Structure formats: structure tokens, C-alpha cells
PDB file of C-alpha atoms in Angstrom:
ATOM      1  CA  MET L   2      13.664 -12.120  -5.769  1.00 52.00           C
ATOM      2  CA  SER L   3      10.405 -12.441  -7.628  1.00 56.00           C
ATOM      3  CA  ALA L   4       6.793 -10.480  -7.366  1.00 65.00           C
ATOM      4  CA  ASP L   5       5.763 -13.961  -5.575  1.00 76.00           C
ATOM      5  CA  ASP L   6       8.076 -13.293  -2.836  1.00 83.00           C
ATOM      6  CA  PRO L   7       6.454 -11.982   0.492  1.00 83.00           C
ATOM      7  CA  THR L   8      10.151 -10.671   1.268  1.00 82.00           C
ATOM      8  CA  ALA L   9      10.284  -8.821  -2.557  1.00 84.00           C
ATOM      9  CA  ILE L  10      10.988  -4.902  -1.779  1.00 86.00           C
ATOM     10  CA  ALA L  11      11.205  -4.019  -5.985  1.00 87.00           C
ATOM     11  CA  ALA L  12       8.361  -1.184  -6.738  1.00 87.00           C
ATOM     12  CA  THR L  13       4.846  -2.438  -7.711  1.00 89.00           C
ATOM     13  CA  PRO L  14       2.803  -0.430 -10.050  1.00 93.00           C
ATOM     14  CA  ALA L  15      -0.167   1.661  -8.328  1.00 94.00           C
ATOM     15  CA  VAL L  16      -3.312   0.230  -8.443  1.00 95.00           C
ATOM     16  CA  ALA L  17      -5.562   3.183  -9.598  1.00 95.00           C
ATOM     17  CA  ILE L  18      -8.557   3.935  -7.725  1.00 96.00           C
ATOM     18  CA  ALA L  19     -11.187   7.171  -7.145  1.00 95.00           C
ATOM     19  CA  GLY L  20      -9.608  10.415  -7.431  1.00 95.00           C
ATOM     20  CA  GLY L  21      -5.953   8.876  -7.663  1.00 96.00           C
ATOM     21  CA  PHE L  22      -3.393   6.027  -6.896  1.00 96.00           C
ATOM     22  CA  ARG L  23      -3.055   3.655  -4.338  1.00 95.00           C
ATOM     23  CA  LEU L  24       0.802   3.347  -3.925  1.00 93.00           C
ATOM     24  CA  LEU L  25       2.648   0.058  -2.319  1.00 92.00           C
ATOM     25  CA  VAL L  26       4.812   1.449   0.264  1.00 89.00           C
ATOM     26  CA  MET L  27       5.719  -1.135   3.246  1.00 88.00           C
ATOM     27  CA  ARG L  28       5.151  -4.754   3.696  1.00 90.00           C
ATOM     28  CA  GLU L  29       4.692  -5.896   6.996  1.00 90.00           C
ATOM     29  CA  LEU L  30       5.501  -9.522   7.826  1.00 88.00           C
ATOM     30  CA  ALA L  31       4.249 -11.444  10.720  1.00 81.00           C
ATOM     31  CA  LEU L  32       6.514 -13.908  12.619  1.00 78.00           C
ATOM     32  CA  ASP L  33       5.779 -16.403  15.045  1.00 78.00           C
ATOM     33  CA  GLU L  34       7.940 -14.643  17.395  1.00 82.00           C
ATOM     34  CA  GLY L  35       8.803 -11.073  18.213  1.00 81.00           C
ATOM     35  CA  PRO L  36       7.804  -8.023  16.365  1.00 84.00           C
ATOM     36  CA  PRO L  37       6.598  -7.842  12.428  1.00 82.00           C
ATOM     37  CA  ALA L  38       9.681  -7.333  10.211  1.00 84.00           C
ATOM     38  CA  TYR L  39       8.994  -4.631   7.906  1.00 84.00           C
ATOM     39  CA  ALA L  40      10.029  -4.713   4.176  1.00 84.00           C
ATOM     40  CA  VAL L  41       9.965  -1.330   2.235  1.00 84.00           C
ATOM     41  CA  ILE L  42       8.927  -1.256  -1.245  1.00 86.00           C
ATOM     42  CA  GLY L  43      11.799   0.516  -3.952  1.00 86.00           C
ATOM     43  CA  GLN L  44       8.995   3.181  -5.017  1.00 85.00           C
ATOM     44  CA  THR L  45      10.083   6.395  -6.761  1.00 85.00           C
ATOM     45  CA  LEU L  46       7.517   8.437  -5.847  1.00 88.00           C
ATOM     46  CA  VAL L  47       7.615   8.518  -2.059  1.00 84.00           C
ATOM     47  CA  ARG L  48      10.243   9.130   0.376  1.00 79.00           C
ATOM     48  CA  ALA L  49      10.773   5.496   2.300  1.00 72.00           C
ATOM     49  CA  PRO L  50       9.544   5.843   5.805  1.00 66.00           C
ATOM     50  CA  PRO L  51      12.372   6.470   8.343  1.00 63.00           C
ATOM     51  CA  ARG L  52      14.042   3.420   9.608  1.00 59.00           C
ATOM     52  CA  SER L  53      15.841   5.419  12.751  1.00 55.00           C
ATOM     53  CA  ILE L  54      12.685   4.831  14.793  1.00 51.00           C
ATOM     54  CA  ARG L  55      13.100   2.230  17.649  1.00 47.00           C
ATOM     55  CA  HIS L  56       9.660   1.628  18.625  1.00 46.00           C
ATOM     56  CA  GLY L  57       7.308   0.544  16.072  1.00 45.00           C
ATOM     57  CA  VAL L  58       7.493   2.394  12.839  1.00 46.00           C
ATOM     58  CA  ALA L  59       6.634   5.942  12.292  1.00 46.00           C
ATOM     59  CA  PHE L  60       4.561   6.674   9.119  1.00 46.00           C
ATOM     60  CA  ALA L  61       5.832   9.720   8.034  1.00 49.00           C
ATOM     61  CA  LEU L  62       5.482  10.348   4.188  1.00 58.00           C
ATOM     62  CA  ALA L  63       6.709  12.558   1.684  1.00 76.00           C
ATOM     63  CA  PHE L  64       6.897  12.927  -1.985  1.00 85.00           C
ATOM     64  CA  GLY L  65      10.357  12.441  -3.352  1.00 85.00           C
ATOM     65  CA  PRO L  66      12.314  15.499  -4.627  1.00 88.00           C
ATOM     66  CA  GLU L  67      11.007  15.267  -8.452  1.00 91.00           C
ATOM     67  CA  VAL L  68       7.373  14.654  -7.207  1.00 92.00           C
ATOM     68  CA  MET L  69       8.001  17.791  -5.070  1.00 90.00           C
ATOM     69  CA  ALA L  70       9.452  19.831  -7.797  1.00 92.00           C
ATOM     70  CA  TRP L  71       6.005  19.301 -10.180  1.00 95.00           C
ATOM     71  CA  LEU L  72       3.849  19.688  -7.998  1.00 94.00           C
ATOM     72  CA  ASN L  73       4.844  22.955  -6.847  1.00 93.00           C
ATOM     73  CA  GLN L  74       5.557  23.943 -10.721  1.00 96.00           C
ATOM     74  CA  ALA L  75       2.037  22.555 -11.585  1.00 96.00           C
ATOM     75  CA  LEU L  76      -0.309  23.375  -8.941  1.00 95.00           C
ATOM     76  CA  GLY L  77       1.530  26.039  -7.036  1.00 94.00           C
ATOM     77  CA  ARG L  78       2.962  26.035  -3.163  1.00 91.00           C
ATOM     78  CA  PRO L  79       1.300  23.239  -0.904  1.00 89.00           C
ATOM     79  CA  ALA L  80       0.287  26.208   1.613  1.00 89.00           C
ATOM     80  CA  TRP L  81       0.909  29.503   2.342  1.00 91.00           C
ATOM     81  CA  ARG L  82      -0.284  32.592   5.033  1.00 92.00           C
ATOM     82  CA  ASP L  83      -3.002  34.469   5.133  1.00 92.00           C
ATOM     83  CA  ALA L  84      -3.560  37.943   5.643  1.00 93.00           C
ATOM     84  CA  SER L  85      -3.957  37.135   9.348  1.00 94.00           C
ATOM     85  CA  GLY L  86      -1.302  34.887   9.310  1.00 93.00           C
ATOM     86  CA  GLU L  87      -2.846  31.060   9.136  1.00 94.00           C
ATOM     87  CA  THR L  88      -1.795  28.716   7.191  1.00 92.00           C
ATOM     88  CA  GLN L  89      -3.697  27.682   4.167  1.00 92.00           C
ATOM     89  CA  ARG L  90      -3.546  24.483   2.551  1.00 91.00           C
ATOM     90  CA  ASN L  91      -3.672  24.605  -1.372  1.00 93.00           C
ATOM     91  CA  PRO L  92      -6.584  22.994  -2.346  1.00 94.00           C
ATOM     92  CA  ARG L  93      -5.138  21.466  -5.365  1.00 95.00           C
ATOM     93  CA  TRP L  94      -2.753  19.588  -3.654  1.00 93.00           C
ATOM     94  CA  PRO L  95      -3.169  15.803  -3.823  1.00 93.00           C
ATOM     95  CA  GLY L  96      -3.873  14.169  -0.175  1.00 89.00           C
ATOM     96  CA  LEU L  97      -2.286  11.294   1.250  1.00 86.00           C
ATOM     97  CA  ARG L  98      -4.056   8.239   3.956  1.00 88.00           C
ATOM     98  CA  TRP L  99      -2.541   5.346   4.777  1.00 86.00           C
ATOM     99  CA  HIS L 100      -4.213   1.849   3.326  1.00 89.00           C
ATOM    100  CA  ARG L 101      -3.452  -1.298   5.059  1.00 92.00           C
ATOM    101  CA  ALA L 102      -5.058  -4.841   3.615  1.00 94.00           C
ATOM    102  CA  PRO L 103      -4.241  -8.088   4.495  1.00 95.00           C
ATOM    103  CA  ARG L 104      -2.469 -10.816   2.311  1.00 93.00           C
ATOM    104  CA  ALA L 105      -1.725 -14.424   1.777  1.00 91.00           C
ATOM    105  CA  TRP L 106       0.946 -15.803  -0.001  1.00 89.00           C
ATOM    106  CA  PRO L 107       1.547 -19.059  -1.303  1.00 88.00           C
ATOM    107  CA  GLY L 108       3.504 -21.161   1.881  1.00 85.00           C
ATOM    108  CA  GLY L 109       1.200 -19.648   4.087  1.00 85.00           C
ATOM    109  CA  THR L 110       3.280 -16.311   5.114  1.00 86.00           C
ATOM    110  CA  LEU L 111       1.009 -13.805   6.133  1.00 88.00           C
ATOM    111  CA  THR L 112       1.428  -9.954   5.442  1.00 91.00           C
ATOM    112  CA  THR L 113       0.011  -6.687   5.832  1.00 92.00           C
ATOM    113  CA  GLU L 114       0.470  -4.567   2.748  1.00 93.00           C
ATOM    114  CA  TRP L 115       0.865  -0.630   3.824  1.00 90.00           C
ATOM    115  CA  SER L 116      -0.163   1.579   0.789  1.00 91.00           C
ATOM    116  CA  ALA L 117      -0.334   5.211   0.353  1.00 89.00           C
ATOM    117  CA  ASP L 118      -3.386   6.342  -1.248  1.00 92.00           C
ATOM    118  CA  ILE L 119      -2.718   9.623  -3.028  1.00 93.00           C
ATOM    119  CA  LEU L 120      -5.674  11.350  -4.034  1.00 94.00           C
ATOM    120  CA  PHE L 121      -6.182  14.832  -6.027  1.00 96.00           C
ATOM    121  CA  PRO L 122      -8.989  17.175  -5.426  1.00 96.00           C
ATOM    122  CA  GLU L 123      -9.243  17.468  -9.108  1.00 96.00           C
ATOM    123  CA  GLU L 124      -9.254  15.153 -12.084  1.00 97.00           C
ATOM    124  CA  ALA L 125      -7.054  17.488 -14.731  1.00 97.00           C
ATOM    125  CA  ASP L 126      -4.382  17.529 -11.693  1.00 97.00           C
ATOM    126  CA  ARG L 127      -4.900  13.671 -11.661  1.00 97.00           C
ATOM    127  CA  ALA L 128      -4.582  13.140 -14.847  1.00 97.00           C
ATOM    128  CA  ALA L 129      -1.425  15.577 -15.505  1.00 97.00           C
ATOM    129  CA  PHE L 130       0.425  13.823 -12.503  1.00 97.00           C
ATOM    130  CA  ALA L 131      -0.475  10.621 -14.353  1.00 96.00           C
ATOM    131  CA  LEU L 132       0.849  11.530 -17.583  1.00 97.00           C
ATOM    132  CA  ALA L 133       4.033  13.186 -15.876  1.00 96.00           C
ATOM    133  CA  PHE L 134       4.916  10.332 -13.833  1.00 96.00           C
ATOM    134  CA  ALA L 135       3.783   7.344 -15.771  1.00 95.00           C
ATOM    135  CA  GLU L 136       6.769   5.014 -15.604  1.00 93.00           C
ATOM    136  CA  ALA L 137       6.851   5.229 -11.869  1.00 92.00           C
ATOM    137  CA  LEU L 138       3.207   4.698 -11.782  1.00 95.00           C
ATOM    138  CA  ALA L 139       3.882   1.395 -13.756  1.00 94.00           C
ATOM    139  CA  GLY L 140       6.543   0.408 -10.943  1.00 89.00           C
ATOM    140  CA  ARG L 141       9.512   0.969 -13.485  1.00 84.00           C
ATOM    141  CA  GLU L 142      12.666   3.333 -12.635  1.00 72.00           C
ATOM    142  CA  PRO L 143      12.211   6.453 -14.664  1.00 60.00           C
ATOM    143  CA  VAL L 144      13.874   7.317 -17.744  1.00 52.00           C
ATOM    144  CA  SER L 145      16.485   9.824 -17.195  1.00 51.00           C
ATOM    145  CA  GLU L 146      16.207  12.735 -19.499  1.00 53.00           C
ATOM    146  CA  THR L 147      19.968  13.725 -19.813  1.00 47.00           C
ATOM    147  CA  ALA L 148      21.546  13.949 -23.128  1.00 40.00           C
TER     148      ALA L 148
END
């Protein structure tokens, strides 16, 4: 499959946006009859949305294990409990927001591109993440560091 194919599932480069990155996660294909079909994009930064949902698609999104380990090491825990027992979110952790955009393909196919916006509150953290995950953000498989 090529990048010009609306059913392609290969990872695509992230798009730089203010404060972070927009990462294509899923493509919704409009069908003439019946419910839409979904193509989950093979990104390595985030886990694929679960396919076990029978009615619709659950847009649960979580970072992959390597990203979670890096975030924990670089930014600290994602949340903690304060003295009163209330959960406090780590303000340095990136936020996630869904973005959708229609796309018309050659040949008349229409899709909706579902992307995750990964937004960092601090520029230094965004820059460090970009450096650490440059290959994945470029849509390429990370190079293994095993010797």
C-alpha cells in the first residue's frame, strides 16, 4: 500500500503544531452503505485504540511503554495524591486532544483523519521529547539500541 491509498496503515510523520505534535492515529472511511470502516495507523508513540468495542470506536488513547518510561524519567510521575488525598496531575505532562479533519482522496474516496494532538505545557519538555522520539515523530520505526 502506498501513502496515496486511503486504506494505508503505515506510520506517517507527525505534524508540528503550537506546543506539540499532531499524530495521525486512525482513518475513518465513509462507506456508501453500512457503518464506516476504520484503519488504525501503525504509529509507535501511542497504543492503538481498542478493537474490542462492538458499537462505535472507543477513543481511549495511551502512550506506548517506551514513551511512558521516558515521560516518567524526564518529567516525573503523571499524577500524585496531595496531603488531603486528592489526585494532582503533573503539570509538566503533555495533554492529549483529539483532532479530526475531512480528507478527499483521488478517485473520490472520503475519509476523516483522526489525530491525537500531543501538547506540552513547557517548550523545553517538547524539545526534549522531539529529540528523544525523532524517528517515531518522522513516521519511521525507531532504531534498536541493542548491541
